[in-house]
């Protein structure tokens, strides 16, 4: 059985994502495709623009067979933890044997080398990394420079300039983390990279057929009350249909600024030493956060005042989201999902679920209330997912949609292609 796994945010699902799925189907002809999807908050340290149920439906309409949720404690973590926990989730299904991912450029030799180096972390490399970190560089920059110096010192037959360039490309960075995690976990996954089409990850212009999710989000936030016409030609019909349905049901797009007041409230209320219970808050960062919360009146000011070379804006945003959702650092550091939470499946996916139920090494949750049967460790992780949905709903303009226990009112999506 050939089952392909994809790790995604679909924030929102665009033509590049559809291209990847269609390429996987055309080339690999898989028996099924499983997507590990970030929930209502994503790795950039932001809420997803549309809720997880809407994005799961987009994936199913595009031909995915099963969508499972990556727990929020990992979907809002560093690239390393995000990748490792998602690989573990796919691995624990017991059925996935191929991983597909998008990359800006595919250089197999360099990718395999980086994955191996970073999973093994020889002592000489770790010394170089610490050397550059002690100079106050951000982790990505310190790692890039350590890798370049390691290659040079060991006279390896690799193009240092090319590797440095690749390590500045977001999708390639994630791809490296995927290979690193596969090596570390001893997963017997084959890989199927797909070269991304059109604009780059951070490009915010709408000039080509294949545009980035960043460009779509920027267009929506700039035109919050009248964005459909502006994005219509840049998204697949299936995505537009789901968005139209969401808007009809008053599920408006959600952005980080929608949580501005509540984040400032939490930061002003919490004790300084309590901030250290959150992942990545160290080296006195708790003092910078607390001071900024008292002197800043909005999120942009807050992030600008806290950030530094060592702690860039995206890293600060992730910390703020984990504080907002009260995610303890021990949960993030576990790097291990304790359940498979199903968001939706196709008719083929229903059959696949039966196979997973035989092979999976962790419990499968297809009905929200069943989480109560989990052990305490898993239950605590699942409760963070439930809480994140309830916090997310506070951003809806319709007061009737802001009530709690929202996940208990949603059923797993059973999608039929005959619809």
XYZ file of N, CA, C and O in Angstrom, residues 151-297:
588
model
N 31.706 22.807 6.595
C 32.000 22.279 5.255
C 33.424 22.656 4.844
O 34.189 21.833 4.334
N 33.770 23.931 5.097
C 35.093 24.426 4.710
C 36.215 23.734 5.497
O 37.217 23.290 4.931
N 36.034 23.639 6.824
C 37.066 23.036 7.675
C 37.287 21.558 7.364
O 38.392 21.037 7.525
N 36.226 20.879 6.903
C 36.336 19.452 6.623
C 36.574 19.147 5.140
O 36.549 17.984 4.729
N 36.801 20.202 4.357
C 37.094 20.058 2.922
C 36.070 19.160 2.208
O 36.430 18.289 1.397
N 34.805 19.395 2.508
C 33.754 18.593 1.891
C 33.449 19.092 0.486
O 33.512 20.291 0.205
N 33.113 18.189 -0.371
C 32.843 18.529 -1.764
C 31.407 19.043 -1.911
O 30.538 18.384 -2.469
N 31.201 20.229 -1.366
C 29.869 20.836 -1.396
C 30.000 22.315 -1.718
O 30.996 22.961 -1.369
N 28.965 22.851 -2.350
C 28.939 24.260 -2.733
C 28.400 25.075 -1.551
O 27.188 25.095 -1.300
N 29.304 25.725 -0.833
C 28.926 26.483 0.370
C 27.967 27.615 0.022
O 26.989 27.867 0.732
N 28.238 28.294 -1.074
C 27.384 29.421 -1.492
C 25.950 28.943 -1.782
O 24.971 29.580 -1.387
N 25.837 27.809 -2.448
C 24.517 27.252 -2.769
C 23.780 26.872 -1.488
O 22.588 27.185 -1.320
N 24.474 26.213 -0.564
C 23.837 25.782 0.679
C 23.381 26.979 1.504
O 22.279 26.984 2.065
N 24.190 28.023 1.558
C 23.795 29.236 2.286
C 22.551 29.855 1.666
O 21.655 30.328 2.381
N 22.490 29.836 0.340
C 21.316 30.376 -0.355
C 20.070 29.540 -0.044
O 19.004 30.072 0.265
N 20.229 28.222 -0.057
C 19.101 27.328 0.208
C 18.590 27.477 1.638
O 17.387 27.379 1.892
N 19.504 27.735 2.576
C 19.121 27.860 3.977
C 18.427 29.192 4.278
O 18.082 29.474 5.432
N 18.222 29.998 3.260
C 17.446 31.228 3.395
C 16.102 31.126 2.687
O 15.388 32.121 2.566
N 15.763 29.909 2.251
C 14.485 29.674 1.571
C 13.570 28.897 2.516
O 13.900 27.775 2.915
N 12.430 29.473 2.904
C 11.570 28.866 3.939
C 11.170 27.422 3.673
O 11.221 26.589 4.583
N 10.773 27.100 2.451
C 10.350 25.731 2.174
C 11.522 24.751 2.233
O 11.369 23.610 2.679
N 12.686 25.197 1.776
C 13.868 24.330 1.838
C 14.289 24.109 3.289
O 14.735 23.008 3.647
N 14.155 25.141 4.118
C 14.475 24.991 5.544
C 13.600 23.910 6.159
O 14.071 23.029 6.889
N 12.287 23.958 5.863
C 11.372 22.944 6.376
C 11.717 21.562 5.827
O 11.674 20.569 6.552
N 12.062 21.522 4.544
C 12.441 20.242 3.934
C 13.641 19.642 4.661
O 13.694 18.433 4.930
N 14.609 20.492 5.000
C 15.784 20.042 5.754
C 15.374 19.477 7.110
O 15.886 18.437 7.550
N 14.428 20.156 7.754
C 13.946 19.684 9.055
C 13.203 18.356 8.920
O 13.296 17.495 9.808
N 12.483 18.173 7.811
C 11.797 16.896 7.584
C 12.805 15.751 7.445
O 12.656 14.688 8.059
N 13.855 15.975 6.642
C 14.875 14.934 6.430
C 15.608 14.657 7.737
O 15.890 13.505 8.092
N 15.897 15.720 8.472
C 16.543 15.583 9.775
C 15.693 14.710 10.702
O 16.199 13.792 11.360
N 14.380 14.985 10.758
C 13.486 14.218 11.625
C 13.373 12.766 11.179
O 13.357 11.842 12.002
N 13.295 12.544 9.869
C 13.222 11.176 9.335
C 14.453 10.385 9.757
O 14.361 9.229 10.190
N 15.625 11.014 9.647
C 16.874 10.355 10.061
C 16.882 10.078 11.564
O 17.231 8.976 12.018
N 16.505 11.082 12.321
C 16.531 10.981 13.780
C 15.599 9.878 14.285
O 15.930 9.150 15.225
N 14.424 9.758 13.646
C 13.418 8.791 14.086
C 13.572 7.420 13.442
O 12.875 6.475 13.806
N 14.461 7.344 12.455
C 14.643 6.083 11.746
C 13.417 5.690 10.943
O 13.130 4.499 10.757
N 12.690 6.697 10.464
C 11.476 6.431 9.677
C 11.857 5.944 8.288
O 12.742 6.509 7.650
N 11.178 4.920 7.817
C 11.493 4.379 6.490
C 10.642 5.050 5.412
O 10.035 4.394 4.575
N 10.598 6.392 5.456
C 9.856 7.150 4.455
C 10.715 7.364 3.211
O 11.905 7.677 3.320
N 10.117 7.202 2.041
C 10.739 7.735 0.835
C 10.270 9.178 0.708
O 9.253 9.563 1.305
N 10.999 9.998 -0.028
C 10.606 11.400 -0.154
C 10.262 11.728 -1.603
O 10.811 11.154 -2.539
N 9.331 12.662 -1.760
C 8.903 13.107 -3.088
C 8.773 14.629 -3.069
O 7.706 15.173 -2.820
N 9.897 15.339 -3.319
C 9.847 16.804 -3.351
C 9.130 17.290 -4.612
O 9.235 16.678 -5.681
N 8.408 18.389 -4.484
C 7.740 19.023 -5.623
C 8.200 20.473 -5.668
O 8.099 21.199 -4.674
N 8.738 20.882 -6.819
C 9.210 22.267 -6.967
C 8.006 23.192 -6.981
O 7.081 23.018 -7.784
N 8.023 24.196 -6.094
C 6.885 25.107 -6.011
C 6.824 26.006 -7.231
O 7.851 26.372 -7.820
N 5.626 26.376 -7.603
C 5.382 27.207 -8.775
C 5.199 28.668 -8.371
O 4.710 28.967 -7.286
N 5.556 29.562 -9.283
C 5.218 30.975 -9.109
C 6.040 31.688 -8.066
O 7.229 31.435 -7.898
N 5.378 32.592 -7.321
C 6.047 33.472 -6.376
C 6.639 32.724 -5.190
O 6.204 31.630 -4.846
N 7.616 33.365 -4.560
C 8.262 32.781 -3.393
C 7.372 32.920 -2.158
O 6.395 33.675 -2.140
N 7.742 32.201 -1.116
C 6.947 32.055 0.108
C 6.509 33.397 0.691
O 5.354 33.571 1.071
N 7.427 34.367 0.789
C 7.129 35.642 1.444
C 6.632 36.716 0.484
O 6.303 37.822 0.919
N 6.583 36.415 -0.814
C 6.193 37.417 -1.810
C 4.722 37.796 -1.614
O 3.846 36.938 -1.547
N 4.451 39.096 -1.544
C 3.084 39.553 -1.247
C 2.397 40.226 -2.433
O 1.417 40.950 -2.271
N 2.908 39.988 -3.646
C 2.286 40.589 -4.827
C 1.359 39.597 -5.523
O 1.580 38.401 -5.509
N 0.324 40.139 -6.165
C -0.653 39.309 -6.884
C -0.502 39.544 -8.387
O -1.344 40.161 -9.016
N 0.577 39.053 -8.958
C 0.814 39.314 -10.381
C 0.889 38.056 -11.230
O 0.856 38.150 -12.443
N 1.005 36.889 -10.608
C 1.118 35.656 -11.376
C 0.012 34.684 -11.010
O -0.700 34.862 -10.023
N -0.128 33.638 -11.812
C -1.153 32.637 -11.573
C -0.927 31.925 -10.247
O -1.845 31.731 -9.461
N 0.335 31.552 -9.990
C 0.675 30.881 -8.739
C 1.217 31.926 -7.759
O 2.359 32.339 -7.859
N 0.374 32.346 -6.819
C 0.802 33.350 -5.846
C 0.970 32.686 -4.479
O 0.449 31.599 -4.230
N 1.681 33.354 -3.598
C 1.951 32.792 -2.276
C 0.760 32.984 -1.351
O -0.079 33.874 -1.544
N 0.715 32.159 -0.307
C -0.318 32.325 0.724
C -0.150 33.672 1.422
O -1.135 34.293 1.825
N 1.099 34.142 1.541
C 1.355 35.455 2.160
C 0.662 36.559 1.378
O 0.075 37.474 1.965
N 0.739 36.472 0.050
C 0.093 37.483 -0.794
C -1.420 37.456 -0.643
O -2.078 38.504 -0.586
N -1.985 36.267 -0.572
C -3.430 36.129 -0.398
C -3.854 36.726 0.945
O -4.818 37.506 1.031
N -3.133 36.374 2.006
C -3.485 36.891 3.337
C -3.362 38.406 3.391
O -4.209 39.089 3.967
N -2.300 38.944 2.785
C -2.096 40.386 2.787
C -3.234 41.093 2.061
O -3.727 42.138 2.507
N -3.676 40.524 0.952
C -4.782 41.115 0.183
C -6.069 41.100 0.998
O -6.833 42.066 1.008
N -6.306 40.001 1.718
C -7.527 39.892 2.521
C -7.521 40.879 3.685
O -8.514 41.558 3.946
N -6.382 41.000 4.371
C -6.344 41.907 5.523
C -6.425 43.372 5.088
O -6.961 44.225 5.798
N -5.935 43.664 3.892
C -5.997 45.035 3.370
C -7.402 45.386 2.907
O -7.794 46.553 2.905
N -8.151 44.362 2.502
C -9.507 44.594 1.966
C -10.513 43.713 2.714
O -11.261 42.947 2.110
N -10.527 43.825 4.033
C -11.281 42.881 4.863
C -12.755 42.794 4.511
O -13.362 41.740 4.612
N -13.358 43.900 4.110
C -14.793 43.895 3.830
C -15.109 43.607 2.366
O -16.263 43.421 2.010
N -14.100 43.565 1.522
C -14.371 43.411 0.090
C -13.174 42.762 -0.601
O -12.518 43.358 -1.445
N -12.879 41.504 -0.225
C -11.665 40.867 -0.733
C -11.909 39.786 -1.784
O -11.000 39.409 -2.503
N -13.129 39.272 -1.878
C -13.387 38.117 -2.746
C -13.018 38.368 -4.201
O -12.377 37.541 -4.848
N -13.418 39.519 -4.731
C -13.123 39.821 -6.140
C -11.626 39.929 -6.390
O -11.140 39.570 -7.467
N -10.893 40.398 -5.391
C -9.455 40.622 -5.559
C -8.638 39.325 -5.523
O -7.541 39.259 -6.061
N -9.192 38.299 -4.877
C -8.449 37.035 -4.793
C -9.003 35.963 -5.723
O -8.398 34.901 -5.880
N -10.148 36.237 -6.344
C -10.881 35.214 -7.102
C -10.043 34.511 -8.163
O -10.103 33.289 -8.311
N -9.246 35.267 -8.918
C -8.487 34.662 -10.019
C -7.210 33.978 -9.550
O -6.521 33.333 -10.344
N -6.896 34.101 -8.270
C -5.625 33.573 -7.756
C -5.779 32.307 -6.921
O -4.778 31.742 -6.480
N -7.007 31.883 -6.683
C -7.241 30.699 -5.859
C -8.053 29.663 -6.627
O -8.840 30.006 -7.504
N -7.893 28.378 -6.303
C -8.710 27.353 -6.947
C -10.190 27.579 -6.634
O -10.543 28.109 -5.577
N -11.032 27.149 -7.548
C -12.482 27.293 -7.344
C -12.914 26.649 -6.040
O -13.761 27.179 -5.312
N -12.328 25.504 -5.711
C -12.717 24.788 -4.493
C -12.476 25.644 -3.248
O -13.273 25.635 -2.295
N -11.369 26.396 -3.233
C -11.069 27.260 -2.092
C -12.064 28.404 -2.007
O -12.569 28.733 -0.932
N -12.357 29.003 -3.147
C -13.313 30.108 -3.188
C -14.691 29.663 -2.708
O -15.394 30.398 -2.004
N -15.068 28.445 -3.070
C -16.369 27.925 -2.642
C -16.426 27.762 -1.124
O -17.427 28.105 -0.489
N -15.348 27.249 -0.553
C -15.314 27.076 0.906
C -15.300 28.438 1.598
O -16.013 28.651 2.584
N -14.509 29.378 1.093
C -14.452 30.714 1.693
C -15.826 31.374 1.632
O -16.289 31.982 2.611
N -16.500 31.257 0.489
C -17.836 31.855 0.335
C -18.798 31.272 1.373
O -19.608 31.997 1.968
N -18.679 29.971 1.603
C -19.539 29.319 2.590
C -19.206 29.814 3.998
O -20.102 30.044 4.818
N -17.915 29.976 4.290
C -17.506 30.482 5.596
C -18.043 31.888 5.840
O -18.545 32.197 6.927
N -17.925 32.741 4.836
C -18.418 34.120 4.965
C -19.935 34.130 5.158
O -20.470 34.893 5.973
N -20.621 33.274 4.434
C -22.078 33.173 4.562
C -22.471 32.819 5.995
O -23.500 33.294 6.511
N -21.658 31.987 6.649
C -21.938 31.590 8.028
C -21.238 32.502 9.041
O -21.105 32.146 10.217
N -20.791 33.676 8.564
C -20.201 34.718 9.415
C -18.864 34.318 10.034
O -18.458 34.878 11.056
N -18.193 33.354 9.422
C -16.840 32.994 9.860
C -15.840 33.868 9.112
O -15.247 33.462 8.122
N -15.676 35.088 9.582
C -14.806 36.053 8.911
C -13.334 35.652 9.028
O -12.964 34.865 9.906
N -12.485 36.173 8.136
C -11.042 35.912 8.255
C -10.524 36.395 9.612
O -11.009 37.391 10.154
N -9.531 35.681 10.139
C -8.996 35.992 11.468
C -7.514 36.325 11.350
O -6.771 35.662 10.619
N -7.082 37.352 12.089
C -5.697 37.808 12.030
C -5.147 38.017 13.437
O -5.908 38.135 14.414
N -3.828 38.086 13.546
C -3.173 38.240 14.840
C -3.671 39.488 15.567
O -3.869 39.475 16.788
N -3.898 40.581 14.825
C -4.330 41.834 15.443
C -5.689 41.702 16.135
O -6.020 42.504 17.006
N -6.459 40.689 15.765
C -7.753 40.475 16.415
C -7.599 40.081 17.886
O -8.563 40.154 18.654
N -6.395 39.660 18.268
C -6.143 39.239 19.651
C -5.277 40.254 20.404
O -4.765 39.958 21.487
N -5.128 41.421 19.820
C -4.245 42.446 20.367
C -4.567 42.782 21.826
O -3.695 42.732 22.705
N -5.827 43.080 22.110
C -6.208 43.501 23.456
C -6.029 42.387 24.473
O -5.506 42.614 25.577
N -6.444 41.179 24.112
C -6.351 40.070 25.070
C -4.891 39.697 25.343
O -4.525 39.365 26.476
N -4.028 39.782 24.320
C -2.596 39.503 24.535
C -1.990 40.540 25.480
O -1.260 40.200 26.421
N -2.300 41.817 25.248
C -1.782 42.865 26.127
C -2.312 42.694 27.550
O -1.582 42.900 28.530
N -3.567 42.305 27.677
C -4.137 42.063 29.013
C -3.368 40.960 29.742
O -2.972 41.113 30.909
N -3.161 39.831 29.040
C -2.465 38.698 29.665
C -1.062 39.097 30.101
O -0.620 38.788 31.214
N -0.346 39.811 29.227
C 1.038 40.182 29.532
C 1.118 41.179 30.684
O 2.079 41.165 31.466
N 0.115 42.040 30.799
C 0.127 42.994 31.908
C -0.295 42.336 33.222
O 0.114 42.772 34.296
N -1.094 41.286 33.113
C -1.607 40.612 34.307
C -0.618 39.590 34.878
O -0.453 39.488 36.094
N 0.059 38.867 33.997
C 0.925 37.770 34.424
C 2.169 38.304 35.133
O 2.676 39.383 34.819
N 2.648 37.533 36.113
C 3.884 37.904 36.808
C 5.086 37.633 35.897
O 5.082 36.701 35.101
N 6.112 38.459 36.043
C 7.289 38.344 35.172
C 7.898 36.943 35.227
O 8.199 36.341 34.195
N 8.067 36.386 36.411
C 8.699 35.069 36.533
C 7.833 33.970 35.920
O 8.342 32.920 35.509
N 6.524 34.187 35.829
C 5.626 33.185 35.249
C 5.809 33.056 33.742
O 5.466 32.028 33.155
N 6.355 34.084 33.126
C 6.593 34.033 31.679
C 7.633 32.973 31.321
O 7.658 32.462 30.207
N 8.483 32.614 32.279
C 9.534 31.634 32.011
C 9.007 30.206 31.863
O 9.753 29.313 31.489
N 7.729 29.995 32.135
C 7.165 28.654 31.964
C 6.820 28.362 30.502
O 6.434 27.252 30.160
N 6.986 29.387 29.638
C 6.674 29.209 28.229
C 7.937 28.940 27.408
O 9.013 29.453 27.718
N 7.768 28.145 26.368
C 8.892 27.730 25.526
C 9.591 28.941 24.909
O 8.950 29.876 24.426
N 10.902 28.909 24.901
C 11.746 29.919 24.259
C 11.879 31.218 25.050
O 12.535 32.147 24.592
N 11.239 31.319 26.226
C 11.400 32.518 27.049
C 12.555 32.264 28.018
O 12.418 31.551 29.007
N 13.704 32.825 27.674
C 14.903 32.650 28.490
C 15.842 33.831 28.244
O 15.502 34.745 27.514
N 16.993 33.800 28.883
C 18.015 34.849 28.720
C 17.468 36.230 29.077
O 17.855 37.244 28.500
N 16.530 36.267 30.039
C 15.974 37.546 30.465
C 14.893 38.098 29.548
O 14.428 39.236 29.740
N 14.456 37.303 28.569
C 13.428 37.782 27.634
C 12.131 38.126 28.367
O 11.392 39.018 27.940
N 11.877 37.442 29.487
C 10.652 37.726 30.240
C 10.598 39.180 30.699
O 9.516 39.800 30.728
N 11.752 39.773 30.992
C 11.794 41.178 31.420
C 11.481 42.113 30.257
O 10.771 43.115 30.433
N 11.996 41.788 29.073
C 11.717 42.601 27.882
C 10.227 42.551 27.534
O 9.626 43.566 27.179
N 9.651 41.351 27.638
C 8.226 41.198 27.324
C 7.380 42.008 28.296
O 6.467 42.744 27.900
N 7.673 41.876 29.579
C 6.883 42.569 30.611
C 7.000 44.083 30.470
O 5.999 44.808 30.573
N 8.197 44.565 30.222
C 8.408 46.013 30.070
C 7.657 46.539 28.845
O 6.990 47.580 28.910
N 7.738 45.816 27.744
C 7.061 46.242 26.512
C 5.551 46.252 26.690
O 4.854 47.133 26.176
N 5.020 45.285 27.433
C 3.577 45.206 27.648
C 3.053 46.427 28.397
O 1.901 46.835 28.209
N 3.903 47.011 29.229
C 3.490 48.189 29.994
C 3.587 49.476 29.187
O 2.857 50.435 29.452
N 4.469 49.497 28.211
C 4.715 50.753 27.484
C 4.113 50.803 26.088
O 4.049 51.866 25.482
N 3.670 49.654 25.577
C 3.140 49.612 24.210
C 1.611 49.551 24.210
O 1.006 48.979 25.117
N 1.013 50.130 23.170
C -0.448 50.170 23.106
C -1.017 49.279 22.015
O -2.223 49.144 21.886
